Short mmCIF file of C-alpha atoms in Angstrom, two decimals:
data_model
loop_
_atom_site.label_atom_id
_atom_site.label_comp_id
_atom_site.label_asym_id
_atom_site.label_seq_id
_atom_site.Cartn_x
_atom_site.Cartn_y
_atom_site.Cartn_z
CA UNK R 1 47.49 69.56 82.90
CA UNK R 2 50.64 68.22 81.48
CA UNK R 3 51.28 70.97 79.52
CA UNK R 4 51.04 73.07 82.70
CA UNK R 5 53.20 71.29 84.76
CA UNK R 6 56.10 70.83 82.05
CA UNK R 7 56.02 74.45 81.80
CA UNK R 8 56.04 74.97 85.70
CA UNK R 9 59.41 72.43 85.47
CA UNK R 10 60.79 74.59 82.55
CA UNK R 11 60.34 78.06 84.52
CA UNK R 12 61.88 76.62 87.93
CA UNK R 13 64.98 75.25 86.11
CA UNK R 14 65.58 78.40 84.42
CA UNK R 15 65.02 80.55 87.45
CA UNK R 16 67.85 77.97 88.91
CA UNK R 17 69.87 78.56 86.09
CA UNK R 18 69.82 82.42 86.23
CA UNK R 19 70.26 82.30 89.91
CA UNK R 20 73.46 80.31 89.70
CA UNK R 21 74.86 82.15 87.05
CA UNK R 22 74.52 85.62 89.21
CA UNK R 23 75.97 84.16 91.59
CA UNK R 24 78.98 83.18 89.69
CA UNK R 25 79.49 86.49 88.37
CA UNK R 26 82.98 88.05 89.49
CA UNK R 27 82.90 90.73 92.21
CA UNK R 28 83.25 94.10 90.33
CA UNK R 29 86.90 95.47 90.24
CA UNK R 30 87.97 98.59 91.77
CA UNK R 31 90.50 100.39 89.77
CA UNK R 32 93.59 101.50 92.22
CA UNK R 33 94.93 104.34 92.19
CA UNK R 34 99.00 105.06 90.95
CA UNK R 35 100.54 104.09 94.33
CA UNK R 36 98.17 102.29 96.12
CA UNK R 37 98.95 100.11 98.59
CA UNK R 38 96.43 97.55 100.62
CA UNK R 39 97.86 95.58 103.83
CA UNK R 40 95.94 93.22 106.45
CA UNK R 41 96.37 91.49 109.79
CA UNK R 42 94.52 88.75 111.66
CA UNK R 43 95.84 90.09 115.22
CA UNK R 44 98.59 91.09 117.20
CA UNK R 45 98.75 92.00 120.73
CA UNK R 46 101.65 94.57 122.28
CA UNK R 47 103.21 94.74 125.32
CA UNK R 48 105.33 92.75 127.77
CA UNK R 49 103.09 89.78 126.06
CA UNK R 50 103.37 90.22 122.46
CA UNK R 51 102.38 88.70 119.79
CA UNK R 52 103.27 90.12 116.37
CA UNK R 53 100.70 90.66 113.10
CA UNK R 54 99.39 86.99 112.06
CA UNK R 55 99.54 86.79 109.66
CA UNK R 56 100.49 89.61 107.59
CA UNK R 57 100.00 90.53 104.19
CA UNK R 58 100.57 93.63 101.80
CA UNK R 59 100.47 94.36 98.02
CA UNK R 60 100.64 97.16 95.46
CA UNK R 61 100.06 95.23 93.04
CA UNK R 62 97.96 91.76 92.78
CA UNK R 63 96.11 90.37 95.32
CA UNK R 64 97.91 88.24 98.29
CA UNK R 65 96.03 86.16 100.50
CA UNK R 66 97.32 84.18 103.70
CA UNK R 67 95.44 81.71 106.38
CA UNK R 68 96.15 81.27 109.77
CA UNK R 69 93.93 78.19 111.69
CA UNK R 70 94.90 78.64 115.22
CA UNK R 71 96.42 81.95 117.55
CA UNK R 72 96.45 80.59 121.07
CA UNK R 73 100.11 81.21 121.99
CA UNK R 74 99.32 83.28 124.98
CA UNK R 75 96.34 83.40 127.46
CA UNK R 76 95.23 86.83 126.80
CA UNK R 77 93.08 86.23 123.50
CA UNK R 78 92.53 82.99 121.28
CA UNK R 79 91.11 82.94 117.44
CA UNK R 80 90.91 80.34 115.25
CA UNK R 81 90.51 80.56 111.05
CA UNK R 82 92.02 83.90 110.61
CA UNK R 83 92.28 84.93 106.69
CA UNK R 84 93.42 87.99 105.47
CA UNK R 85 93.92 89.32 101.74
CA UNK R 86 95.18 92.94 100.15
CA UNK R 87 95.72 94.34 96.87
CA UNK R 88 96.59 97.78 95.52
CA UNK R 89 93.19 98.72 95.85
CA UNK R 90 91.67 96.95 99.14
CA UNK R 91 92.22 94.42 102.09
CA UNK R 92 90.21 92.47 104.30
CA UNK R 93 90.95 90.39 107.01
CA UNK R 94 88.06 88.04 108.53
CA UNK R 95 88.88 86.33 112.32
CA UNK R 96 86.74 84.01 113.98
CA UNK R 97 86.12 82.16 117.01
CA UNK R 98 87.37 85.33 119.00
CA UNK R 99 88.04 84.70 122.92
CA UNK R 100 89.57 86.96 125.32
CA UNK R 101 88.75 85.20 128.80
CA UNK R 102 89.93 87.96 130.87
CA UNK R 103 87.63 90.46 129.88
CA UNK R 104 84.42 88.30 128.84
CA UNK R 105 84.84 89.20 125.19
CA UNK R 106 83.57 86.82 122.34
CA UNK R 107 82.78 86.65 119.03
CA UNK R 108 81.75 84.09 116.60
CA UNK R 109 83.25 86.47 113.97
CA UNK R 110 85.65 89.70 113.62
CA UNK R 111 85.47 91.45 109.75
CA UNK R 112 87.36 94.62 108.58
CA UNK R 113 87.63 95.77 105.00
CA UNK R 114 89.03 98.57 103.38
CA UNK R 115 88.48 99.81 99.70
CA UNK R 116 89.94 102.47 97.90
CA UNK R 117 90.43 104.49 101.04
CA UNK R 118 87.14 104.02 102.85
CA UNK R 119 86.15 100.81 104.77
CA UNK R 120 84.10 99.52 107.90
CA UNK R 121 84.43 96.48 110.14
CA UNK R 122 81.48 93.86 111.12
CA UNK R 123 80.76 91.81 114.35
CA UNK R 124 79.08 88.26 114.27
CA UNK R 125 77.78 87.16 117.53
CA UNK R 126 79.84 89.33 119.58
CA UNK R 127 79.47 89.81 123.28
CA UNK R 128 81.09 91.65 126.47
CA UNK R 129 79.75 90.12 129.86
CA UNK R 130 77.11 88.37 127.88
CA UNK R 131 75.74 91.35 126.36
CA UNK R 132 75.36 91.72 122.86
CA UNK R 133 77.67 93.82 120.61
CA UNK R 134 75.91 95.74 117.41
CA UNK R 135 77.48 94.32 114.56
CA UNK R 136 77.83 97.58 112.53
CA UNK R 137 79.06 99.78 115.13
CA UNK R 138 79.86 103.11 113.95
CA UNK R 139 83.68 104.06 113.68
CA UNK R 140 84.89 104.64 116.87
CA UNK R 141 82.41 103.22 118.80
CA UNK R 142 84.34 103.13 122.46
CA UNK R 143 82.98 101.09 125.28
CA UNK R 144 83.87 100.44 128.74
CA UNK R 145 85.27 96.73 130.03
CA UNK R 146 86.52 95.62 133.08
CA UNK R 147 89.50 93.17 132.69
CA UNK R 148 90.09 90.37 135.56
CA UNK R 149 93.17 91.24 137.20
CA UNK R 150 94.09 94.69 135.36
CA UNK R 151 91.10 96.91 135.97
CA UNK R 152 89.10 99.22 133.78
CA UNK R 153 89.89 100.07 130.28
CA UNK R 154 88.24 100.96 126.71
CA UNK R 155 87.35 98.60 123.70
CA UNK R 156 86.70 100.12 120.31
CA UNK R 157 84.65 98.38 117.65
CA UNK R 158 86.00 100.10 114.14
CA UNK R 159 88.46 101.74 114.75
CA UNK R 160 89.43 104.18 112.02
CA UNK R 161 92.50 106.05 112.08
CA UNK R 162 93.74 108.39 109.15
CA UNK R 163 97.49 107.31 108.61
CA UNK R 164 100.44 110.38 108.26
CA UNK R 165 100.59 108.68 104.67
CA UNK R 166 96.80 109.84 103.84
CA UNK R 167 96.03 105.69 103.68
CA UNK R 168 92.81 104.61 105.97
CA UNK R 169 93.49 102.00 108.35
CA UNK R 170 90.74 99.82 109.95
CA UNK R 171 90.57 97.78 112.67
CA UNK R 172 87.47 95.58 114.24
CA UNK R 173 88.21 95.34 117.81
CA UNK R 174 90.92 96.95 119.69
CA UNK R 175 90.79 96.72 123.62
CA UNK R 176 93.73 98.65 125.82
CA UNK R 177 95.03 96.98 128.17
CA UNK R 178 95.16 99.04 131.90
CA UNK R 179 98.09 101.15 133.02
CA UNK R 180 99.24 101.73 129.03
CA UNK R 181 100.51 98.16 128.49
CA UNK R 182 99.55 97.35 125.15
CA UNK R 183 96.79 96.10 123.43
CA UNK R 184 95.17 93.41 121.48
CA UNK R 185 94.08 94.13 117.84
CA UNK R 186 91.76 92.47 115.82
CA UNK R 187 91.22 91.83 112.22
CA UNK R 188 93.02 95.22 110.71
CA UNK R 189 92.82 96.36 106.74
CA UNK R 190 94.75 99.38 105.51
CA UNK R 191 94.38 100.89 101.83
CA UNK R 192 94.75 103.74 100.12
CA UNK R 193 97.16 106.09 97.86
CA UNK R 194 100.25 106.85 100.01
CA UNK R 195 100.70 110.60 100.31
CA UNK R 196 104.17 110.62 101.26
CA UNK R 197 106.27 108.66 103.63
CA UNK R 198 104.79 106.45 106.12
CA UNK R 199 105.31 107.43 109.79
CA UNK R 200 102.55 105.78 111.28
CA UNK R 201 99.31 106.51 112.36
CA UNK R 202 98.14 110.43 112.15
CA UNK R 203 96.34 111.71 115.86
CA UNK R 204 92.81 111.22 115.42
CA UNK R 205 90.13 112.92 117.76
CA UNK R 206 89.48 110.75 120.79
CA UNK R 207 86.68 108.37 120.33
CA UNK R 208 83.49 109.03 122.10
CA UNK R 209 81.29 106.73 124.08
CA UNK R 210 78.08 104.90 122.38
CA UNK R 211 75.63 104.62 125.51
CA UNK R 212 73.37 102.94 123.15
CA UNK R 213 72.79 99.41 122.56
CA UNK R 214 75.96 98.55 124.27
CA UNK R 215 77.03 97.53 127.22
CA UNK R 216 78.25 98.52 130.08
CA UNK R 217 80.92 96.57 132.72
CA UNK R 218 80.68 97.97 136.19
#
């Protein structure tokens, strides 16, 4: 029996062991290509209320990281523990404790990563009027919110645009503020092999609604 149970101890501990040691493995490496660049932002907002990219961070070479623990500057939208990282081969940025009063939009969490020209953006706990948000929306994914005070406008979860340099940009949340003045942006990565001179973003196809799953303000 004590044989038994020694061996028991034995196989547990080096279970543990091997456990540990996966999980201290480094993250694989992606190899970037000649002229890559990666860049990140916690938010912004435009407009006659602006707030520029906090923080901001780019690289084409290493990897760059910056923190942020509070944006509550203006009443429009509040975050807390924004982080945001970029190499020559990817960015990320991670925001959390998302609040934008006006048009019932929370989130416990706001993620968007890019990687070698391809990338996605996830959702923790997010709501709009107290309905749940899918936390892997598609690219795109457009829904309708009413904002106190300003009227009805759009909010896109992963937003993708193709930039005129040929470098993905993606953003988590971006909602439009009514009558064309501004917007607030949320957690935004951009990689990828410039093409050519940067002139901004290239026109992309106009996002279509998602009925499903997703709410509806009205």
């Amino acid at each position: 029996m004590r044989h038994n149970h020694a061996a028991k101890r034995f196989a547990t501990a080096g279970l543990l062991a091997a456990g540990l040691t996966a999980a201290a493995a480094p993250a694989p490496a992606f190899a970037a290509a000649p002229g890559s660049e990666g860049s990140a932002y916690g938010l912004t907002v435009t407009g006659p209320i602006a707030v520029p990219p906090v923080p901001a961070v780019s690289s084409s070479t290493g990897r760059v990281s910056k923190s942020l623990l509070r944006e509550d500057r203006t009443k429009l939208v509040k975050a807390s523990a924004l982080d945001v990282d970029a190499s020559a081969a990817r960015a990320r940025s991670a925001v959390a404790h998302l609040s934008v009063p006006s048009a019932k939009l929370l989130a416990d969490a706001v993620t968007a990563k890019c990687t070698a020209g391809q990338g996605g953006a996830h959702l923790a706990r997010a709501t709009l009027a107290g309905k749940h948000l899918d936390s892997t929306p598609p690219p795109n994914t457009t829904v309708p919110v009413d904002v106190d005070g300003l009227g009805r406008t759009a909010l896109v979860l992963n937003k993708q645009q193709r930039m005129a340099d040929g470098r993905l940009a993606v953003t988590g949340m971006e909602l439009a503020l009514p009558g064309n003045k501004g917007a607030i942006r949320v957690a935004s990565a951009t990689c990828g092999k410039p093409a050519g001179p940067a002139h901004g973003p290239s026109e992309a196809p106009a996002p279509k609604p998602v009925k499903h799953d997703l709410p509806v303000t009205g």
